[in-house]
PDB file of C-alpha atoms in Angstrom:
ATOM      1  CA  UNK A   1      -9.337  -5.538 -18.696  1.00  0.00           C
ATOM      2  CA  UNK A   2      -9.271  -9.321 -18.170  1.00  0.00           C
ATOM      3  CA  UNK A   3      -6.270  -9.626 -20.795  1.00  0.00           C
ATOM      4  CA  UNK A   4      -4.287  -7.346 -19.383  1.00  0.00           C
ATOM      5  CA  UNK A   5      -1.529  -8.070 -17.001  1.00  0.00           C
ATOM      6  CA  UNK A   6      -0.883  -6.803 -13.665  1.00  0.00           C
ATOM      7  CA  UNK A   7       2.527  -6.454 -11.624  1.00  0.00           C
ATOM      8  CA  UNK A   8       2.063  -6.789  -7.866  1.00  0.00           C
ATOM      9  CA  UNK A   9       4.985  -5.245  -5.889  1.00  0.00           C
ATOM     10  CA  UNK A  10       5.635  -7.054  -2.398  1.00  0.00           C
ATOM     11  CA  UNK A  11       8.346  -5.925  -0.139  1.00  0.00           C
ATOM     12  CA  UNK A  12       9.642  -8.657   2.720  1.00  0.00           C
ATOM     13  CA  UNK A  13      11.817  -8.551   5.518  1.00  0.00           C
ATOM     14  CA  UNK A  14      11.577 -11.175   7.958  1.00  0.00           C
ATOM     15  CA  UNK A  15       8.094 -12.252   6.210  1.00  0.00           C
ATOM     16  CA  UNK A  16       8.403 -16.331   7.084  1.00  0.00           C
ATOM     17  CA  UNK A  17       5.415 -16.425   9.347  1.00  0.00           C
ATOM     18  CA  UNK A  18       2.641 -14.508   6.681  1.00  0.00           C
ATOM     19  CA  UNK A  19       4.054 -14.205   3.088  1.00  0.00           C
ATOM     20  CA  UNK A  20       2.769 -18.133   2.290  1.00  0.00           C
ATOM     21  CA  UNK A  21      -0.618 -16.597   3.772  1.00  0.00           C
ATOM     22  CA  UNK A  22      -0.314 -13.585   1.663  1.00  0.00           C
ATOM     23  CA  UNK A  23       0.759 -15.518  -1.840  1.00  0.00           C
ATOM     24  CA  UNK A  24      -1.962 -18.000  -1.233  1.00  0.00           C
ATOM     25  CA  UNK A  25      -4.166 -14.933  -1.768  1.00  0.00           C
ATOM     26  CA  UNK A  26      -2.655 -13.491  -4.521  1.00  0.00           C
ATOM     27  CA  UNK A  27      -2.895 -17.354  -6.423  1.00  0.00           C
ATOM     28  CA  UNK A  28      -6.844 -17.427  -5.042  1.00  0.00           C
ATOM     29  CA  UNK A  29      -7.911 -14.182  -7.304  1.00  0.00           C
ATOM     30  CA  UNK A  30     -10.394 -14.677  -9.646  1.00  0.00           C
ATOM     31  CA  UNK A  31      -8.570 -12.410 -11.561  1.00  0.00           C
ATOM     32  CA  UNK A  32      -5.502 -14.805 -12.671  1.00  0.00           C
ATOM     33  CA  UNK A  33      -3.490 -12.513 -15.084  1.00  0.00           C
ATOM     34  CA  UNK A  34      -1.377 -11.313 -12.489  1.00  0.00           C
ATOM     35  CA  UNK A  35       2.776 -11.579 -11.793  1.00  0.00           C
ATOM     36  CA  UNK A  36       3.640 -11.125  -8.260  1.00  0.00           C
ATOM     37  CA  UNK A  37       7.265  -9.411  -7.397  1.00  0.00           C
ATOM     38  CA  UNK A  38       8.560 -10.754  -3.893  1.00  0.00           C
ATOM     39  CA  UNK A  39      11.800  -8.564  -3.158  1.00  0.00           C
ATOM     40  CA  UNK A  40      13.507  -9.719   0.135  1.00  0.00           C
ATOM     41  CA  UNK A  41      15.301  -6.787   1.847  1.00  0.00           C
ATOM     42  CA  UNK A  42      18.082  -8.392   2.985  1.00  0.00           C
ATOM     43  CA  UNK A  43      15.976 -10.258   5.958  1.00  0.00           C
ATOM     44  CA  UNK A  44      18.346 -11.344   8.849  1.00  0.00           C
ATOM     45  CA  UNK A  45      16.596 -14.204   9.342  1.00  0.00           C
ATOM     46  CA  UNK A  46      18.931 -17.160   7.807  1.00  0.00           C
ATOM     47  CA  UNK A  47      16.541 -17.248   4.351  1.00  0.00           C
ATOM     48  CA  UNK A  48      13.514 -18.486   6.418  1.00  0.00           C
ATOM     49  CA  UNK A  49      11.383 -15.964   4.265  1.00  0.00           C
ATOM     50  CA  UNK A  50      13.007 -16.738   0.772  1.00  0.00           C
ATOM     51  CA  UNK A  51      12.368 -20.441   1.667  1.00  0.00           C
ATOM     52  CA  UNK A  52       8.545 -19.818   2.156  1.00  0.00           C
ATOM     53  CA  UNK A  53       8.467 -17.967  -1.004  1.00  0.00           C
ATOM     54  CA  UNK A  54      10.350 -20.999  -3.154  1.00  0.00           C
ATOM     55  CA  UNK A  55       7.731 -23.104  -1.948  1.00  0.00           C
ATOM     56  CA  UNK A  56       5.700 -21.235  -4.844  1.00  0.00           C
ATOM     57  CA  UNK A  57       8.759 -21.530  -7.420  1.00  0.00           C
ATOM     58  CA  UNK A  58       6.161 -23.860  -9.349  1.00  0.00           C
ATOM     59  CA  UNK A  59       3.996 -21.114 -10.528  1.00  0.00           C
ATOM     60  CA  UNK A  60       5.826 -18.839 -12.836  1.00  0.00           C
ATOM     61  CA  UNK A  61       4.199 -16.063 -11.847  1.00  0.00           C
ATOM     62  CA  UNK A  62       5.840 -15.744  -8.364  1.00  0.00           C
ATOM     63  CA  UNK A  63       8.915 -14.295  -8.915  1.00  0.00           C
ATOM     64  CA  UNK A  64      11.784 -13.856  -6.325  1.00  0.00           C
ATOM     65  CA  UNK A  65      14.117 -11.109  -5.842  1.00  0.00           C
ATOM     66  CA  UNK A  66      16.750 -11.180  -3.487  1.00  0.00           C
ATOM     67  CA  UNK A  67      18.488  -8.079  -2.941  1.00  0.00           C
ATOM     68  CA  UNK A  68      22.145  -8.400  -1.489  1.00  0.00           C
ATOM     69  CA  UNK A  69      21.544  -4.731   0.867  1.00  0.00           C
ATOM     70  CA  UNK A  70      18.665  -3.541   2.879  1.00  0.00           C
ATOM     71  CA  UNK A  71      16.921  -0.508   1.955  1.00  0.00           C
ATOM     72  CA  UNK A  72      14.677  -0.272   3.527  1.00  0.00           C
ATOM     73  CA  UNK A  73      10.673  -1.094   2.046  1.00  0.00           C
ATOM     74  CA  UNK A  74      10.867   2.467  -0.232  1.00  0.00           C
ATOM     75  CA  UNK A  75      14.275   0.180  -2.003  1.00  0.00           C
ATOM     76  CA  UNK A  76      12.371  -3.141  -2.315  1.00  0.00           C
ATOM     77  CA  UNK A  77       9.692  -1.898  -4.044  1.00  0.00           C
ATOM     78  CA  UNK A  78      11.659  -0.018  -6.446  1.00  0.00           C
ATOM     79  CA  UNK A  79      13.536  -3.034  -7.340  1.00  0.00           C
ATOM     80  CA  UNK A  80       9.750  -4.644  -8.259  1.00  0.00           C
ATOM     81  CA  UNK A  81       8.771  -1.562  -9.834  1.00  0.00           C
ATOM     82  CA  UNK A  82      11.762  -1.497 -12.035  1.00  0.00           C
ATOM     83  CA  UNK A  83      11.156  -5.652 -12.805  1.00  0.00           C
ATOM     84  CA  UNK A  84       6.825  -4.815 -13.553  1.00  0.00           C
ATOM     85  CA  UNK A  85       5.736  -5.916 -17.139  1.00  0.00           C
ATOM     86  CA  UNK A  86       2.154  -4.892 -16.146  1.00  0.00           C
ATOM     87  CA  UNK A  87       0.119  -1.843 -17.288  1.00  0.00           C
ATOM     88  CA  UNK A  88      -1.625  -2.461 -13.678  1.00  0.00           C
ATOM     89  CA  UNK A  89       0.182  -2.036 -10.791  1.00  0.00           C
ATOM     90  CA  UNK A  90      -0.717  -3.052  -7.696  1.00  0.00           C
ATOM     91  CA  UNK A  91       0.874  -2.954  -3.692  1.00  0.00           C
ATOM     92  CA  UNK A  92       1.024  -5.945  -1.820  1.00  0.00           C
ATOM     93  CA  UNK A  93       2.782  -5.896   1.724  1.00  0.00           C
ATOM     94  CA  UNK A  94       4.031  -9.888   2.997  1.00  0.00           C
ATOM     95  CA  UNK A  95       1.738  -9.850   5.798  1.00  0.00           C
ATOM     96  CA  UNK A  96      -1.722  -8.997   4.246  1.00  0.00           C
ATOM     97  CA  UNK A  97      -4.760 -10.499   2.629  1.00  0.00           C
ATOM     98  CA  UNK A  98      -6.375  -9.911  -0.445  1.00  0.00           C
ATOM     99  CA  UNK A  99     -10.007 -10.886  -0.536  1.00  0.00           C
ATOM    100  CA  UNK A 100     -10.362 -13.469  -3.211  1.00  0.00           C
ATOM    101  CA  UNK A 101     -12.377 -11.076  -5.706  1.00  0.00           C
ATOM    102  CA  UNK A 102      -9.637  -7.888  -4.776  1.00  0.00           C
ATOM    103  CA  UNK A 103      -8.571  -7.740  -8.259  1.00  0.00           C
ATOM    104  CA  UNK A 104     -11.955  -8.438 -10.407  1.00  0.00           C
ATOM    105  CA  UNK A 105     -13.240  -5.577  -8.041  1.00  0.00           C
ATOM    106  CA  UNK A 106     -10.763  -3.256  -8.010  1.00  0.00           C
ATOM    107  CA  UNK A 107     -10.317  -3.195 -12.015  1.00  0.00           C
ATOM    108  CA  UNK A 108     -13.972  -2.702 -12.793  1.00  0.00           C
ATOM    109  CA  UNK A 109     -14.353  -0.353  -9.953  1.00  0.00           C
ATOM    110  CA  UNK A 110     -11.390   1.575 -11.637  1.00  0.00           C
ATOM    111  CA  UNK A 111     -13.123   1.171 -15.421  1.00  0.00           C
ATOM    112  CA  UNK A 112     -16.309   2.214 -14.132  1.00  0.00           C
ATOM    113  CA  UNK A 113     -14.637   5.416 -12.435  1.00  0.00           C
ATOM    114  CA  UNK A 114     -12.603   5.826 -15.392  1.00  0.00           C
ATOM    115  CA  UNK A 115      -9.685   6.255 -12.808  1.00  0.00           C
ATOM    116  CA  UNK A 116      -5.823   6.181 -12.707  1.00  0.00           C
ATOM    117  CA  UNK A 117      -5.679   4.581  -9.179  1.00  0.00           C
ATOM    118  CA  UNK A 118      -8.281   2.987  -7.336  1.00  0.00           C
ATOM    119  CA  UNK A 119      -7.747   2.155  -3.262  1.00  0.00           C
ATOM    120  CA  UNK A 120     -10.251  -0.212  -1.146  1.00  0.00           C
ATOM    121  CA  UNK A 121     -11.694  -0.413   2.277  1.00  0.00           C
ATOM    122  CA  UNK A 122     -10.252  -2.325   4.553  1.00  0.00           C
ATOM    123  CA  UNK A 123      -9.974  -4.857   7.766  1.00  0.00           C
ATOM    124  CA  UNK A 124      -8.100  -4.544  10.625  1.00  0.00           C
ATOM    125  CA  UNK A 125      -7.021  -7.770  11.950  1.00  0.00           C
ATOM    126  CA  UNK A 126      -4.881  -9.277  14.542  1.00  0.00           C
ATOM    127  CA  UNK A 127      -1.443 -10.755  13.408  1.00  0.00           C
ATOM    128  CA  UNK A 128      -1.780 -13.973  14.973  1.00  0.00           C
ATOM    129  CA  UNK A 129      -5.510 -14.475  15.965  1.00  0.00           C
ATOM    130  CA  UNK A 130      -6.976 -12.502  12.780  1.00  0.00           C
ATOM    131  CA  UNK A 131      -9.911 -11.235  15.181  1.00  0.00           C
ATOM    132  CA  UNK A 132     -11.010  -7.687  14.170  1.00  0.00           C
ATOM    133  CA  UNK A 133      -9.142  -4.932  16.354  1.00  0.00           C
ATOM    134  CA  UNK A 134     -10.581  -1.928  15.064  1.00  0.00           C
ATOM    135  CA  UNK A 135     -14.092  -1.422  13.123  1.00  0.00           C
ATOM    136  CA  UNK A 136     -13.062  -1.689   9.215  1.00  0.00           C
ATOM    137  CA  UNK A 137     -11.723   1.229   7.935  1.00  0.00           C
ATOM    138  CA  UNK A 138     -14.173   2.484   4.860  1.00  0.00           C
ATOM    139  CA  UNK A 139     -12.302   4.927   2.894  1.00  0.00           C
ATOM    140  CA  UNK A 140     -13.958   8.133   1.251  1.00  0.00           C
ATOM    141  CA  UNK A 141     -15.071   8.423  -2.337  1.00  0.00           C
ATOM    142  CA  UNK A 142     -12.559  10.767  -3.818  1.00  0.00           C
ATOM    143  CA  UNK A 143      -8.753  11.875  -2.697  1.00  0.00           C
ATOM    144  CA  UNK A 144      -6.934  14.724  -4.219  1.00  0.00           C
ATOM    145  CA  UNK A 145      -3.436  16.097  -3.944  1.00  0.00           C
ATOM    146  CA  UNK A 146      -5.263  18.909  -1.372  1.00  0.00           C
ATOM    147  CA  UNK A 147      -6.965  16.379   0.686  1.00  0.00           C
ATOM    148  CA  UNK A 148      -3.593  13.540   1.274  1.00  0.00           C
ATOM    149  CA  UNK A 149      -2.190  16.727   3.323  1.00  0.00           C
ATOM    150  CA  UNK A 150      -4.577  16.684   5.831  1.00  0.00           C
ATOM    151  CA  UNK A 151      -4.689  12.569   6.089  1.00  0.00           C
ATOM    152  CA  UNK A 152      -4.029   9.505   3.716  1.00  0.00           C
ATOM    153  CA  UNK A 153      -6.534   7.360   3.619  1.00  0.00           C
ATOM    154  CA  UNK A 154      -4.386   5.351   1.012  1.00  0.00           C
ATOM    155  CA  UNK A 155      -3.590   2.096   2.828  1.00  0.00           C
ATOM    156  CA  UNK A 156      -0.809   0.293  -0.167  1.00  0.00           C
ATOM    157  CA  UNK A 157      -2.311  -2.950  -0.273  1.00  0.00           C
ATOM    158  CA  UNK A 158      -5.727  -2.005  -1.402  1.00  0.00           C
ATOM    159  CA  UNK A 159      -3.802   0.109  -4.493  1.00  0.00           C
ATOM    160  CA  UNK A 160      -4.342  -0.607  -7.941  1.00  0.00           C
ATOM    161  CA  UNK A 161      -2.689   2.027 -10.688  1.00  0.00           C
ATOM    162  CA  UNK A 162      -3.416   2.497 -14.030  1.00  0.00           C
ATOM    163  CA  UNK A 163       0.398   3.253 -16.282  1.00  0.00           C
ATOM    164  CA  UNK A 164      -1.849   4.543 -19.292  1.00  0.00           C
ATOM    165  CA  UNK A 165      -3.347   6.878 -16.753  1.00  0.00           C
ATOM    166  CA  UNK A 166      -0.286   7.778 -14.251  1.00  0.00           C
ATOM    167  CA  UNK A 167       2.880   8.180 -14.884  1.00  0.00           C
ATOM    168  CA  UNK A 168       5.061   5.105 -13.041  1.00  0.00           C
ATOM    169  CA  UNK A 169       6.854   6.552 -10.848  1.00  0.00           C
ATOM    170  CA  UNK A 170       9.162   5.616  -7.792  1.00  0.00           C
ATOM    171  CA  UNK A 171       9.662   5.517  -4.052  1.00  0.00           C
ATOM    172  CA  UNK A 172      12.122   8.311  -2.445  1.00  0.00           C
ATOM    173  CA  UNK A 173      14.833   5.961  -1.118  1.00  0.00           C
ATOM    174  CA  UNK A 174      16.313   8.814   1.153  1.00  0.00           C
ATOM    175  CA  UNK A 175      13.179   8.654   3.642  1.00  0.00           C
ATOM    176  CA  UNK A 176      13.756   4.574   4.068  1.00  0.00           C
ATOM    177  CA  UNK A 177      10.790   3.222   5.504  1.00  0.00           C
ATOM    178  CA  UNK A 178       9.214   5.977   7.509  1.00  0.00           C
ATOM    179  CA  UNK A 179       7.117   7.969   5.459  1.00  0.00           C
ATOM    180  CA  UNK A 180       8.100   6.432   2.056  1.00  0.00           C
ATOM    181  CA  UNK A 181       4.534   5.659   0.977  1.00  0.00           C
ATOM    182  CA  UNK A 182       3.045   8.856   2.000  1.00  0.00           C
ATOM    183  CA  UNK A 183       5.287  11.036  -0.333  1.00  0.00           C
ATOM    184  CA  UNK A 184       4.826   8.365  -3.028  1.00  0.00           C
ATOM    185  CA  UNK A 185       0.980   9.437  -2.953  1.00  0.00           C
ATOM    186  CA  UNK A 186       2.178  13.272  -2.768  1.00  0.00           C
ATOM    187  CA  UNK A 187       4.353  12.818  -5.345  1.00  0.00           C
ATOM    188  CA  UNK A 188       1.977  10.847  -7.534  1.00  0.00           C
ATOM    189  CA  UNK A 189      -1.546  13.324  -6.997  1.00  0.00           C
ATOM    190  CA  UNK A 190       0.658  16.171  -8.289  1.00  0.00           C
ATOM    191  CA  UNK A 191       0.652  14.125 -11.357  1.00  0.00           C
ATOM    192  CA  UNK A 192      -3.078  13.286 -11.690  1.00  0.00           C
ATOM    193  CA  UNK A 193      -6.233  14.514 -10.895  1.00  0.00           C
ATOM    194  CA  UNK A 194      -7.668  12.543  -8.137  1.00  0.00           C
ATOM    195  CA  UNK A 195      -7.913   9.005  -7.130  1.00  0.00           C
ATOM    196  CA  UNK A 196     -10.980   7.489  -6.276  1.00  0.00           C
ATOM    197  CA  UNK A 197     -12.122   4.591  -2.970  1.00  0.00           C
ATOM    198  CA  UNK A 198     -13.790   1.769  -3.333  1.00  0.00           C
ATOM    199  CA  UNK A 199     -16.392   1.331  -0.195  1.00  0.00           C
ATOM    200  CA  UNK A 200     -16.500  -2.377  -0.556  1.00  0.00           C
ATOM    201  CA  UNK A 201     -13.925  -3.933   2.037  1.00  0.00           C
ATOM    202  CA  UNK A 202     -11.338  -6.326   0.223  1.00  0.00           C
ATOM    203  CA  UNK A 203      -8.151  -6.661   2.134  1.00  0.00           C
ATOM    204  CA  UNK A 204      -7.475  -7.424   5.556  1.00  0.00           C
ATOM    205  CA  UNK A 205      -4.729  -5.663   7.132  1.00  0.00           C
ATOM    206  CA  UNK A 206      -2.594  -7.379  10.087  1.00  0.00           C
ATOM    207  CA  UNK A 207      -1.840  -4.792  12.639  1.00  0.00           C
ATOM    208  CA  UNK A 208       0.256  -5.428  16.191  1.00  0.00           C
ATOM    209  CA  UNK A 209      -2.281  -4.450  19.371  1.00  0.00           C
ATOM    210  CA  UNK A 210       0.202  -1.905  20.135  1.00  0.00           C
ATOM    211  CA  UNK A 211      -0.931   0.049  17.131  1.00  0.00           C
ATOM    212  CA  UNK A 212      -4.628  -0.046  18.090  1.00  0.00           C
ATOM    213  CA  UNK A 213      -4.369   3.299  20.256  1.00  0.00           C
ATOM    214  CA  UNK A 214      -2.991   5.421  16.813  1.00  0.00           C
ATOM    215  CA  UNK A 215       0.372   5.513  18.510  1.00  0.00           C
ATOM    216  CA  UNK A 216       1.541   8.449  16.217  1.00  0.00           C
ATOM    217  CA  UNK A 217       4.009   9.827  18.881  1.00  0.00           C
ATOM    218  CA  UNK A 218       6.813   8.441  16.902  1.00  0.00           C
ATOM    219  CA  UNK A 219       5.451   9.751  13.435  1.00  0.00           C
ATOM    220  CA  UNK A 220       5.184  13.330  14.324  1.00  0.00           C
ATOM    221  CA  UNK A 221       8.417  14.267  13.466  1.00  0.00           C
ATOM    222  CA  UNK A 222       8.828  12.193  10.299  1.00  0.00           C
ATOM    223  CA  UNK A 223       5.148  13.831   9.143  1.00  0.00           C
ATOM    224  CA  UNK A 224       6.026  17.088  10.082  1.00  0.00           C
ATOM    225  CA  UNK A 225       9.183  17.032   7.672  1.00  0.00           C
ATOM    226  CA  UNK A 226       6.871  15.990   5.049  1.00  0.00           C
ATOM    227  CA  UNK A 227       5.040  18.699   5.229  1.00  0.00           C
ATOM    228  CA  UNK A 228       7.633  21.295   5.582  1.00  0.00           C
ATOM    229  CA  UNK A 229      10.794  20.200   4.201  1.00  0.00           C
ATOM    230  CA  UNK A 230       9.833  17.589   1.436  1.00  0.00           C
ATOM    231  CA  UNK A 231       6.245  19.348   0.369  1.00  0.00           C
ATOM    232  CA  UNK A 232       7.916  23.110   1.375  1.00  0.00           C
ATOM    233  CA  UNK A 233       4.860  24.436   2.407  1.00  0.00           C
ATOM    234  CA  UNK A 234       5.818  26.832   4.730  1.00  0.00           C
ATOM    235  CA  UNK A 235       5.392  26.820   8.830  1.00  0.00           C
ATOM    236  CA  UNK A 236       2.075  28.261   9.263  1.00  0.00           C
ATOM    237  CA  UNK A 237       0.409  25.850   6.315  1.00  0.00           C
ATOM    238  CA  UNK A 238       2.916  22.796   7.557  1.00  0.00           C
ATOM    239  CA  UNK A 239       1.346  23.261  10.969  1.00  0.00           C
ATOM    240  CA  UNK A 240      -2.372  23.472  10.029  1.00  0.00           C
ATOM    241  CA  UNK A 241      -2.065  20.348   8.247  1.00  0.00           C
ATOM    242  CA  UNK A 242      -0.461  18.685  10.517  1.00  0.00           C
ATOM    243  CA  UNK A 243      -2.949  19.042  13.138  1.00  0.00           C
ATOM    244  CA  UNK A 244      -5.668  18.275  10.772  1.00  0.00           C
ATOM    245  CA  UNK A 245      -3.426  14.843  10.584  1.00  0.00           C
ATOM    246  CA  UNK A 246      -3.426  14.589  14.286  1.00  0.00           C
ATOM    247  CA  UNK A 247      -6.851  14.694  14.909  1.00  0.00           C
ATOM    248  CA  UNK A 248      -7.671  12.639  12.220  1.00  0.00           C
ATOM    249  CA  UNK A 249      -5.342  10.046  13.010  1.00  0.00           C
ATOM    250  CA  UNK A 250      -6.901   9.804  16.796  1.00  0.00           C
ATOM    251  CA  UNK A 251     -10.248   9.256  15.314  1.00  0.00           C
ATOM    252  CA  UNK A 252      -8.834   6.615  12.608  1.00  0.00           C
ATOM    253  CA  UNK A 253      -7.894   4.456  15.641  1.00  0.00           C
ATOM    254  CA  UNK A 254     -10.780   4.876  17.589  1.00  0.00           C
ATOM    255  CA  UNK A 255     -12.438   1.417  18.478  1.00  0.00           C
TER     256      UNK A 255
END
């Protein structure tokens, strides 16, 4: 797999104070056939994120999007999607860390499962400080299409695909940013067999404090018309798997 190329799709808006952090990753991987796809969303923030990312404009690999709209991370990423040369692709956001070996990992964990997407364990880190806030989260061995609609344990950033496995596919742009990644997974498991996590932890994660608690007051509603309206799957079904999600949730974010 060393020969072949992979696209790495990163979103931005208002990424100036991580993305440098984040590229430097993406430039430290072992694994070095790689193009990374920065898309900024329209970031009100007077180009201080596009000018981070032109500090890269040497390496020819880090290429720059800039979109003229915002929509929303679900649009950025299917700009990158629609610019990826790879037959790997991989999910980046502009605030997170890729362990140095992410890649090497990730590909021979996906050759050795024979799989059409691999996903990692992860770190949960402080935006600023980068002390732990949460024990790391080690994802299970196998997810199906059944399994995502009780809980994702799909974080983006530890995602690698395989094209000659899964069909590329692309984000619904009605559901913006809220959501978005979950019925990309949906959408995507209906389409393959399973997917398969990698114990080993190889991304660290920035999360705000305020997240800590598994504030999912605000997600209920948007998960809720997953379940019902986008995935149809009926009120009685739509609640049991939502409350599976609750309770799951609450014990993802316990410290």
């Amino acid at each position: 797999m060393e020969k072949e190329l992979v696209s790495i799709i990163t979103p931005m808006y208002k990424g100036a104070a991580f993305v440098g952090e984040t590229i430097e990753s993406v430039i430290a991987q072992d694994y070095q056939n790689w193009e990374l796809i920065i898309v900024d969303d329209c970031s009100p923030d007077d180009g201080a994120g596009i000018a981070e990312v032109k500090k890269y404009s040497h390496d020819p690999r880090v290429k720059l999007i800039e979109s003229k709209e915002n929509r929303g991370s679900s649009g950025a990423r299917n700009i990158a999607l629609r610019e990826a040369q790879g037959r790997f692709i991989a999910f980046l956001d502009s605030d997170d860390i890729w362990h140095p070996d992410f890649l090497t990992k990730q590909l021979r964990f996906m050759q050795a499962q024979e799989a059409p997407l691999v996903f990692s364990s992860y770190r949960r880190i402080d935006e600023i400080t980068k002390e732990e806030l949460l024990r790391p989260f080690i994802v299970p061995e196998r997810v199906t299409y059944k399994s995502l609609l009780k809980t994702c344990p799909i974080f983006p950033s530890t995602v690698v695909i395989d094209t000659r496995k899964a069909p590329k596919i692309y984000f619904n742009e009605e559901l913006g940013s809220m959501r978005d990644d979950y019925v990309y997974w949906l959408t995507l498991f209906k389409m393959i067999e399973s997917g398969y996590g990698n114990p080993e932890i190889l991304v660290d994660y920035r999360m705000r404090k305020s997240s800590v608690t598994g504030n999912k007051a605000k997600v209920i509603k948007p998960q809720w018309n997953v379940l019902y309206k986008v995935e149809k799957l009926g009120l009685l079904r739509s609640a049991y798997y939502l409350s599976c999600w609750g309770v799951i949730s609450y014990l993802k974010y316990r410290k």
